[in-house]
Amino acid sequence: ATVSVLYCPHKMEQLSKCLSPVESSVVKCHAADSIKEINVNDNHISSWVDCKRHPNPLLKKFPGMRFHHETESIVANIVVSEKNDFKPKSSRALRAGPTRTILWDPEEVRAAIVTCGGLCPGLNSIIRDITIGLYGNYGMRTPGKILGIRNGYNGFDVKKYPPMILTPGVVEEIHNKGGSILGAGRGGFKPDYIVDTLERLGINHLYVVGGDGTQWAADVIFQVVKERKLKISIIGIPKTIDNDILFFDRSFGYHSAVDAAVGAIKSAFVEASSCYNGVGIVKLMGRDSGFVARNATLASNLADVVLIPEVEFDFDELLKHVEYRLKRKGHCVVVVAEGAGQEHCKTGKKDETGHTIYGDIGNLIKDRINIHLKKGIGGRSFFIDPSYIIRSVPATSSDKLFCTRMAHEAVHAAMRGYSGICVGAVHDYMCMLSMASMCQGTRRVNVYSSIWQRTIEATGMPTSLTGQSKPAAASVAKKRGHPSMFRNQKPKL
């Protein structure tokens, strides 16, 4: 598969003059540009179980409804340059959505929804709309046909955490609340035990809502299902406020988190601008990717510098820029992602799930700025850490709409007979990609993208803090999981 380059609009013979050596090596200009494989045939249940197809009940319910063709797909790379011709078959993503025939007879389906990992705006919207889609569109109206698994993967211990029976009455207004009515949790991942539980409870649709770690684990569940040749659909709905999911345009909850983060930046600005040489410091979520910090900075238009995990920075350069801003206008706002600057505050520790424990870069910046101001021009700093606030807020209207689309398309994908796939937007079309491909890495901010360039312009950051003197940060690679990793040993996830 080819990946296009977004070229400078000068004549090709002038290209080497208008692009730096570092910039000319950056070829990906959209999240979908790295998609290389559209074949999800191995993710269709009919590839390991003999199945017959059924007419979609939506044909009768909605006679004027538009249905997708089974092979309808979206071209991943839509940028055309003088050098790279448009090749629509080079890389595509299969569209999710309803088709005229489906693999599942709704009468034989029993579904479960599980929300894993941390909180994220929109979790309740996803739970609601999966329930409504199954109940309203596919007629699954018998109580107990749709279950909510409590507290993440831990909830498959159903004696300890009895599942919640989901009906339209139960979920009617939950989309207006933050959090998850099912609870969200980490740990408890035992793939063989989970599949045993699915079989025992007669669950053949499992909707897994979570981030890249959760979907990585769901892919292992899918492998167990396929290994046992079971007729079970495992459907992933990617969730992360960090927006670091590969290939898809964005994840749900991201816009809501950015909205909440903007409020924190406004507060930091008010504090900083209301005293002599005030510096407002806002630490936002973003362990390995700085999307929330970048977009909140740009949306607020109040920050003077934004520090993200993709860009290593020199403290002296940061202090020099802060002092310059104070001398110029009397106040300064610094936005920092939690994973930024770890070269200055590494802990060398890991938590019980194997994740690196990051140093507190926010407090370190506050302390260093206070020391610098005390020795020099005077002033004070104000530190705001709204980390858990921005993930616990209710979803915005934009995210509610996005969640509705994702949830309903996930239901259609399951009914079509797919398993081990995730649903998400590619160029604003809902598509399906295998969990295995989606979980092979973590998406990161491209410091040569137009939106990062606009962030640089809005903040007035010096080049030394932008990361544009080095190659763009690569995706954080991750090996595919396998059931054998969790057999005869203590689970690590």
Coordinates of C-alpha atoms in Angstrom, one line a residue:
A1 CA 0.0 0.0 0.0
T2 CA 1.3 3.5 -0.8
V3 CA 1.1 6.5 1.4
S4 CA 0.8 9.9 -0.1
V5 CA 2.9 12.9 0.8
L6 CA 1.2 16.3 1.4
Y7 CA 3.5 18.4 -0.7
C8 CA 4.3 22.1 -0.6
P9 CA 2.3 23.9 -3.4
H10 CA 5.5 25.0 -5.3
K11 CA 6.9 23.5 -8.5
M12 CA 8.4 20.0 -7.9
E13 CA 11.9 21.2 -8.9
Q14 CA 11.6 23.7 -6.0
L15 CA 10.5 21.1 -3.5
S16 CA 13.9 20.5 -2.0
K17 CA 14.3 24.2 -1.3
C18 CA 11.0 24.6 0.5
L19 CA 11.2 21.5 2.7
S20 CA 13.8 20.8 5.3
P21 CA 15.5 17.4 5.3
V22 CA 13.6 16.4 8.4
E23 CA 10.2 17.6 7.1
S24 CA 10.6 16.0 3.7
S25 CA 10.8 12.6 5.4
V26 CA 7.4 12.9 7.0
V27 CA 4.8 11.3 4.8
K28 CA 1.7 10.6 6.9
C29 CA -0.8 13.5 6.9
H30 CA -3.9 11.8 8.3
A31 CA -4.6 9.1 10.9
A32 CA -5.9 6.8 8.1
D33 CA -2.8 7.1 5.9
S34 CA -1.1 4.1 7.6
I35 CA -4.0 1.7 6.8
K36 CA -2.5 -1.0 4.6
E37 CA -5.0 -3.9 4.8
I38 CA -8.8 -3.9 4.2
N39 CA -9.2 -7.7 4.3
V40 CA -11.2 -8.7 7.3
N41 CA -12.4 -11.9 5.8
D42 CA -10.6 -13.8 8.5
N43 CA -12.6 -11.9 11.0
H44 CA -15.9 -13.2 9.7
I45 CA -17.4 -16.0 11.7
S46 CA -18.2 -17.9 8.5
S47 CA -14.5 -18.5 8.0
W48 CA -14.4 -20.9 11.0
V49 CA -18.1 -21.9 11.5
D50 CA -20.6 -23.1 8.9
C51 CA -23.4 -20.5 8.9
K52 CA -26.4 -19.5 6.9
R53 CA -27.5 -16.0 6.3
H54 CA -30.8 -14.3 7.2
P55 CA -32.8 -11.4 5.8
N56 CA -32.1 -8.3 7.8
P57 CA -35.3 -7.5 9.8
L58 CA -34.7 -3.8 9.1
L59 CA -35.8 -4.5 5.5
K60 CA -39.4 -4.7 6.8
K61 CA -39.1 -2.3 9.6
F62 CA -37.7 0.5 7.4
P63 CA -38.6 -0.1 3.8
G64 CA -36.9 3.1 2.6
M65 CA -33.6 2.4 4.4
R66 CA -30.3 2.5 2.5
F67 CA -28.2 -0.6 3.0
H68 CA -24.5 -1.0 2.4
H69 CA -23.0 -3.5 -0.1
E70 CA -21.0 -6.2 1.7
T71 CA -17.7 -5.0 0.1
E72 CA -18.3 -1.2 0.4
S73 CA -15.2 0.5 1.6
I74 CA -13.6 3.9 2.2
V75 CA -10.3 5.0 0.6
A76 CA -7.9 5.6 3.4
N77 CA -5.6 8.2 1.8
I78 CA -7.5 10.9 0.0
V79 CA -4.6 13.3 -0.6
V80 CA -3.3 13.6 -4.2
S81 CA 0.0 15.2 -5.2
E82 CA 1.8 15.8 -8.4
K83 CA 4.1 12.9 -7.6
N84 CA 1.6 10.3 -6.2
D85 CA -1.3 9.4 -8.3
F86 CA -4.7 8.6 -6.8
K87 CA -4.9 4.8 -6.3
P88 CA -8.2 4.0 -4.8
K89 CA -7.3 0.3 -4.3
S90 CA -4.0 1.0 -2.5
S91 CA -5.5 1.2 1.1
R92 CA -9.1 1.1 2.2
A93 CA -11.3 0.3 5.2
L94 CA -14.4 -1.8 5.0
R95 CA -17.6 0.2 5.9
A96 CA -19.6 -0.8 8.9
G97 CA -23.4 -0.5 8.8
P98 CA -26.4 -2.5 7.8
T99 CA -26.6 -4.9 4.9
R100 CA -29.6 -6.7 3.4
T101 CA -28.6 -10.1 4.8
I102 CA -27.0 -10.8 8.1
L103 CA -25.4 -13.8 9.7
W104 CA -27.2 -13.7 13.0
D105 CA -30.9 -14.6 13.6
P106 CA -31.7 -12.0 16.3
E107 CA -33.7 -14.7 18.1
E108 CA -30.5 -16.6 18.9
V109 CA -28.5 -13.6 20.1
R110 CA -27.7 -12.8 23.7
A111 CA -25.5 -9.8 24.1
A112 CA -23.2 -8.3 26.7
I113 CA -21.5 -4.9 27.0
V114 CA -18.3 -4.3 29.1
T115 CA -16.6 -1.0 29.8
C116 CA -12.9 -1.3 30.7
G117 CA -10.0 0.9 31.8
G118 CA -10.5 4.5 33.0
L119 CA -13.5 6.7 32.6
C120 CA -14.2 8.7 29.4
P121 CA -17.1 11.0 28.5
G122 CA -19.6 9.1 26.4
L123 CA -19.4 5.7 28.0
N124 CA -23.0 5.8 29.0
S125 CA -24.0 7.0 25.6
I126 CA -22.4 3.9 24.1
I127 CA -24.1 1.6 26.6
R128 CA -27.4 3.3 25.8
D129 CA -27.2 3.2 22.1
I130 CA -26.0 -0.4 21.8
T131 CA -29.0 -1.4 24.0
I132 CA -31.4 0.7 21.9
G133 CA -30.0 -0.7 18.7
L134 CA -30.4 -4.3 19.8
Y135 CA -33.7 -3.8 21.4
G136 CA -35.3 -1.4 18.9
N137 CA -33.8 -2.4 15.5
Y138 CA -33.2 -6.1 16.0
G139 CA -36.1 -6.9 18.3
M140 CA -34.2 -8.3 21.3
R141 CA -36.9 -7.4 23.8
T142 CA -36.8 -10.3 26.2
P143 CA -35.4 -9.2 29.6
G144 CA -32.0 -10.7 30.1
K145 CA -31.1 -10.8 26.4
I146 CA -28.9 -7.7 26.8
L147 CA -26.5 -7.7 29.8
G148 CA -24.1 -5.2 31.3
I149 CA -20.8 -6.7 32.6
R150 CA -19.8 -4.8 35.7
N151 CA -16.3 -3.3 36.5
G152 CA -14.5 -4.2 33.4
Y153 CA -13.1 -7.6 32.7
N154 CA -13.4 -8.3 36.5
G155 CA -17.1 -8.6 35.9
F156 CA -16.8 -12.0 34.2
D157 CA -16.7 -13.3 37.8
V158 CA -20.5 -13.1 37.7
K159 CA -20.9 -14.5 41.2
K160 CA -19.0 -11.6 42.6
Y161 CA -20.3 -9.0 40.2
P162 CA -23.8 -10.1 38.9
P163 CA -24.5 -8.7 35.4
M164 CA -26.9 -5.8 35.0
I165 CA -30.0 -6.5 32.8
L166 CA -30.2 -3.6 30.3
T167 CA -33.5 -2.4 28.8
P168 CA -34.5 0.9 27.2
G169 CA -36.0 1.9 30.6
V170 CA -32.7 1.3 32.4
V171 CA -30.6 3.3 29.9
E172 CA -33.1 6.0 28.9
E173 CA -31.3 9.0 30.5
I174 CA -27.9 7.7 31.2
H175 CA -26.3 9.5 28.3
N176 CA -26.7 12.8 30.2
K177 CA -24.4 11.5 33.0
G178 CA -20.6 11.1 33.2
G179 CA -18.9 7.8 34.1
S180 CA -20.3 4.4 33.4
I181 CA -23.4 2.8 35.0
L182 CA -21.5 -0.5 34.6
G183 CA -18.4 0.7 36.3
A184 CA -15.0 0.7 34.6
G185 CA -12.1 -1.2 35.9
R186 CA -8.6 -2.5 35.1
G187 CA -7.3 -6.0 35.6
G188 CA -9.2 -9.3 35.8
F189 CA -8.2 -10.4 32.4
K190 CA -8.3 -14.1 32.0
P191 CA -9.2 -14.9 28.4
D192 CA -10.0 -18.6 28.7
Y193 CA -12.1 -17.9 31.8
I194 CA -13.9 -15.1 30.0
V195 CA -14.8 -17.3 27.0
D196 CA -15.9 -20.0 29.4
T197 CA -18.2 -17.5 31.0
L198 CA -19.6 -16.4 27.7
E199 CA -20.3 -20.0 26.8
R200 CA -21.9 -20.7 30.1
L201 CA -24.2 -17.7 30.0
G202 CA -25.0 -18.2 26.3
I203 CA -23.6 -14.8 25.4
N204 CA -22.7 -14.7 21.7
H205 CA -22.3 -10.9 21.2
L206 CA -19.7 -9.1 23.3
Y207 CA -19.3 -5.4 22.9
V208 CA -15.9 -4.3 24.4
V209 CA -15.6 -0.6 25.1
G210 CA -12.1 0.6 26.0
G211 CA -8.7 1.9 24.9
D212 CA -5.8 0.3 23.1
G213 CA -5.0 -1.9 26.0
T214 CA -8.6 -3.1 26.4
Q215 CA -8.8 -3.8 22.6
W216 CA -5.4 -5.6 22.7
A217 CA -6.9 -7.9 25.3
A218 CA -10.2 -8.2 23.4
D219 CA -8.2 -9.4 20.4
V220 CA -6.8 -12.2 22.6
I221 CA -10.4 -13.2 23.6
F222 CA -11.2 -13.2 19.8
Q223 CA -8.3 -15.6 19.2
V224 CA -9.6 -18.0 21.9
V225 CA -13.1 -17.9 20.3
K226 CA -11.6 -18.7 16.9
E227 CA -9.3 -21.4 18.4
R228 CA -12.4 -23.1 19.8
K229 CA -14.4 -22.5 16.6
L230 CA -17.2 -20.7 18.5
K231 CA -19.9 -18.7 16.9
I232 CA -19.3 -15.5 19.0
S233 CA -19.0 -11.9 17.8
I234 CA -16.4 -9.8 19.7
I235 CA -16.8 -6.2 18.7
G236 CA -14.5 -3.4 19.9
I237 CA -15.5 0.3 20.4
P238 CA -12.3 2.3 20.9
K239 CA -12.3 4.6 23.9
T240 CA -9.7 7.1 25.0
I241 CA -9.7 10.8 25.8
D242 CA -6.0 10.8 24.7
N243 CA -7.2 10.2 21.1
D244 CA -4.2 7.9 20.5
I245 CA -6.0 5.1 18.7
L246 CA -4.4 4.2 15.4
F247 CA -6.0 4.8 12.0
F248 CA -9.4 6.2 13.1
D249 CA -10.2 10.0 12.9
R250 CA -10.8 10.3 16.6
S251 CA -12.1 8.4 19.6
F252 CA -15.3 9.2 21.4
G253 CA -15.0 11.4 24.5
Y254 CA -12.0 13.3 23.1
H255 CA -14.0 16.5 22.1
S256 CA -15.7 16.5 25.5
A257 CA -12.3 16.2 27.3
V258 CA -10.9 19.1 25.2
D259 CA -13.9 21.2 26.1
A260 CA -13.3 20.6 29.8
A261 CA -9.6 21.2 29.5
V262 CA -10.2 24.6 27.8
G263 CA -12.1 25.7 31.0
A264 CA -9.0 24.8 33.1
I265 CA -6.8 26.9 30.7
K266 CA -9.1 29.8 31.0
S267 CA -8.9 29.6 34.8
A268 CA -5.1 29.5 34.6
F269 CA -5.1 32.6 32.4
V270 CA -7.4 34.5 34.9
E271 CA -5.1 33.6 37.8
A272 CA -1.9 34.5 35.9
S273 CA -3.2 37.8 34.5
S274 CA -4.5 39.0 37.8
C275 CA -1.2 39.3 39.5
Y276 CA 2.3 40.6 38.9
N277 CA 4.3 38.3 36.6
G278 CA 1.8 35.4 37.1
V279 CA 2.4 32.1 35.4
G280 CA -0.5 29.6 35.0
I281 CA 0.5 26.0 34.6
V282 CA -2.1 23.4 33.5
K283 CA -1.3 19.7 33.4
L284 CA -3.6 17.7 31.2
M285 CA -4.0 14.0 30.5
G286 CA -1.9 12.5 27.7
R287 CA 0.6 9.8 28.7
D288 CA 2.2 9.1 25.3
S289 CA 0.3 11.5 23.0
G290 CA -0.4 15.2 23.3
F291 CA -3.7 15.5 21.4
V292 CA -5.7 16.9 24.4
A293 CA -3.0 19.4 25.3
R294 CA -2.6 20.5 21.7
N295 CA -6.2 21.0 20.8
A296 CA -7.2 22.6 24.2
T297 CA -4.3 25.0 23.7
L298 CA -5.4 25.9 20.2
A299 CA -9.1 26.1 21.2
S300 CA -8.4 28.4 24.2
N301 CA -6.0 30.7 22.3
L302 CA -4.7 31.7 25.8
A303 CA -1.5 29.6 26.2
D304 CA 2.0 30.7 25.5
V305 CA 3.6 27.3 25.3
V306 CA 2.4 23.7 25.2
L307 CA 4.6 20.7 26.1
I308 CA 3.7 17.3 24.7
P309 CA 5.2 13.8 25.1
E310 CA 6.3 13.8 21.4
V311 CA 8.7 16.6 22.0
E312 CA 11.7 16.6 24.4
F313 CA 12.4 20.0 25.7
D314 CA 15.3 21.8 27.4
F315 CA 14.3 23.5 30.7
D316 CA 16.5 26.5 30.1
E317 CA 14.7 27.1 26.9
L318 CA 11.4 26.9 28.6
L319 CA 12.4 29.2 31.4
K320 CA 13.8 31.7 28.9
H321 CA 10.5 31.7 26.9
V322 CA 8.4 32.1 30.1
E323 CA 10.5 35.1 31.2
Y324 CA 10.3 36.6 27.7
R325 CA 6.5 36.4 27.8
L326 CA 6.4 37.9 31.3
K327 CA 8.5 40.9 30.3
R328 CA 6.4 41.4 27.2
K329 CA 2.9 41.2 28.6
G330 CA 3.1 40.5 32.4
H331 CA 1.7 37.0 32.4
C332 CA 2.2 33.6 30.9
V333 CA 0.2 30.3 30.6
V334 CA 2.0 26.9 30.2
V335 CA 0.0 23.8 29.2
V336 CA 1.7 20.4 29.7
A337 CA 0.6 16.9 29.0
E338 CA 1.2 14.4 31.8
G339 CA 3.7 12.4 29.7
A340 CA 5.8 15.3 28.6
G341 CA 9.3 15.9 29.9
Q342 CA 9.7 12.5 31.3
E343 CA 13.4 12.8 30.5
H344 CA 13.5 15.2 33.4
C345 CA 11.5 13.2 36.0
K346 CA 11.6 9.5 35.3
T347 CA 10.6 7.3 38.2
G348 CA 11.9 4.0 36.8
K349 CA 8.9 2.3 38.3
K350 CA 5.9 0.3 37.0
D351 CA 2.5 -0.3 38.4
E352 CA 0.9 -3.7 39.0
T353 CA -0.5 -3.8 35.4
G354 CA 3.0 -3.2 33.9
H355 CA 2.4 0.4 33.0
T356 CA 5.2 2.9 33.6
I357 CA 4.6 5.2 36.5
Y358 CA 5.3 8.7 35.2
G359 CA 7.0 11.5 37.1
D360 CA 5.0 14.6 38.1
I361 CA 6.1 16.9 35.3
G362 CA 3.5 19.6 36.3
N363 CA 4.8 20.1 39.8
L364 CA 8.4 20.0 38.6
I365 CA 7.7 22.8 36.1
K366 CA 6.0 24.8 38.9
D367 CA 9.0 24.4 41.2
R368 CA 11.5 25.3 38.5
I369 CA 9.6 28.4 37.4
N370 CA 9.2 29.6 41.0
I371 CA 12.9 29.2 41.6
H372 CA 13.7 31.0 38.4
L373 CA 11.3 33.9 39.2
K374 CA 12.6 34.3 42.7
K375 CA 16.2 34.6 41.5
G376 CA 15.2 37.1 38.8
I377 CA 12.3 39.2 37.8
G378 CA 9.9 38.1 40.6
G379 CA 6.4 36.8 40.3
R380 CA 4.5 33.6 41.1
S381 CA 2.9 30.5 39.5
F382 CA -0.4 28.8 39.8
F383 CA -0.7 25.1 39.2
I384 CA -4.0 23.5 38.0
D385 CA -4.4 19.7 37.5
P386 CA -7.8 18.9 36.2
S387 CA -6.8 15.4 35.0
Y388 CA -9.7 13.4 36.4
I389 CA -12.2 16.3 36.0
I390 CA -11.9 16.2 32.2
R391 CA -12.6 12.5 31.9
S392 CA -15.6 12.4 34.3
V393 CA -17.7 15.1 32.7
P394 CA -20.8 14.1 30.7
A395 CA -20.4 13.9 26.9
T396 CA -21.0 17.0 24.8
S397 CA -23.7 17.0 22.2
S398 CA -21.0 16.4 19.5
D399 CA -19.7 13.4 21.3
K400 CA -23.2 12.0 22.0
L401 CA -23.9 12.1 18.3
F402 CA -20.6 10.4 17.6
C403 CA -21.3 7.7 20.2
T404 CA -24.7 7.1 18.7
R405 CA -23.2 6.5 15.3
M406 CA -20.4 4.2 16.7
A407 CA -22.8 2.1 18.9
H408 CA -25.3 1.5 16.1
E409 CA -22.7 0.6 13.6
A410 CA -21.1 -1.8 16.1
V411 CA -24.4 -3.6 16.4
H412 CA -24.7 -3.8 12.6
A413 CA -21.2 -5.1 12.3
A414 CA -21.9 -7.8 14.9
M415 CA -25.1 -8.8 13.2
R416 CA -23.3 -9.1 9.9
G417 CA -21.1 -11.8 11.5
Y418 CA -17.8 -10.0 12.1
S419 CA -15.7 -10.7 15.2
G420 CA -12.4 -9.4 16.4
I421 CA -12.9 -6.0 14.8
C422 CA -13.2 -2.4 16.0
V423 CA -15.6 0.2 14.7
G424 CA -14.5 3.8 14.1
A425 CA -14.5 6.8 11.7
V426 CA -12.3 7.0 8.7
H427 CA -12.9 10.4 7.0
D428 CA -16.1 10.5 9.0
Y429 CA -17.4 7.2 7.6
M430 CA -17.9 4.4 10.1
C431 CA -15.6 1.6 9.2
M432 CA -14.3 -1.7 10.5
L433 CA -10.6 -2.6 11.2
S434 CA -9.3 -5.7 12.8
M435 CA -8.3 -5.4 16.5
A436 CA -4.9 -6.9 15.6
S437 CA -4.1 -4.1 13.2
M438 CA -5.5 -1.3 15.3
C439 CA -3.6 -2.4 18.5
Q440 CA -0.2 -2.7 16.9
G441 CA 0.8 0.8 18.2
T442 CA -0.2 4.1 19.6
R443 CA -0.9 7.2 17.5
R444 CA 1.1 10.3 18.2
V445 CA 1.0 14.0 17.4
N446 CA 2.8 14.7 14.1
V447 CA 4.9 17.9 14.7
Y448 CA 4.9 18.6 11.0
S449 CA 1.1 18.6 10.7
S450 CA -0.8 21.8 9.8
I451 CA -2.7 21.8 13.2
W452 CA 0.6 21.6 15.2
Q453 CA 2.0 24.4 13.0
R454 CA -1.1 26.4 13.9
T455 CA -0.5 25.7 17.6
I456 CA 3.0 27.0 17.3
E457 CA 1.7 30.2 15.6
A458 CA -1.0 30.6 18.3
T459 CA 1.4 30.2 21.2
G460 CA 4.4 31.9 19.8
M461 CA 6.7 29.1 21.0
P462 CA 10.3 29.2 19.9
T463 CA 11.5 26.5 17.5
S464 CA 13.5 24.9 20.3
L465 CA 10.2 23.9 22.0
T466 CA 8.3 22.7 18.9
G467 CA 10.1 19.5 18.1
Q468 CA 10.5 20.6 14.4
S469 CA 14.3 20.2 14.5
K470 CA 14.0 16.4 14.8
P471 CA 12.1 13.6 13.0
A472 CA 8.5 13.2 14.0
A473 CA 7.8 10.9 16.9
A474 CA 7.0 7.4 15.8
S475 CA 4.0 5.3 16.9
V476 CA 4.6 3.4 20.1
A477 CA 4.8 -0.2 18.8
K478 CA 3.1 -3.1 20.6
K479 CA 3.3 -6.8 19.9
R480 CA 0.1 -8.7 19.3
G481 CA -1.1 -10.6 22.4
H482 CA -1.7 -14.4 22.3
P483 CA -3.8 -16.7 24.6
S484 CA -0.6 -18.6 25.5
M485 CA 0.6 -15.5 27.3
F486 CA -2.1 -16.0 29.9
R487 CA -2.0 -19.7 30.4
N488 CA -0.2 -21.3 33.3
Q489 CA 0.9 -18.0 34.6
K490 CA -0.4 -15.0 36.5
P491 CA -2.1 -12.5 34.2
K492 CA -0.2 -9.2 33.8
L493 CA -3.1 -7.1 32.4

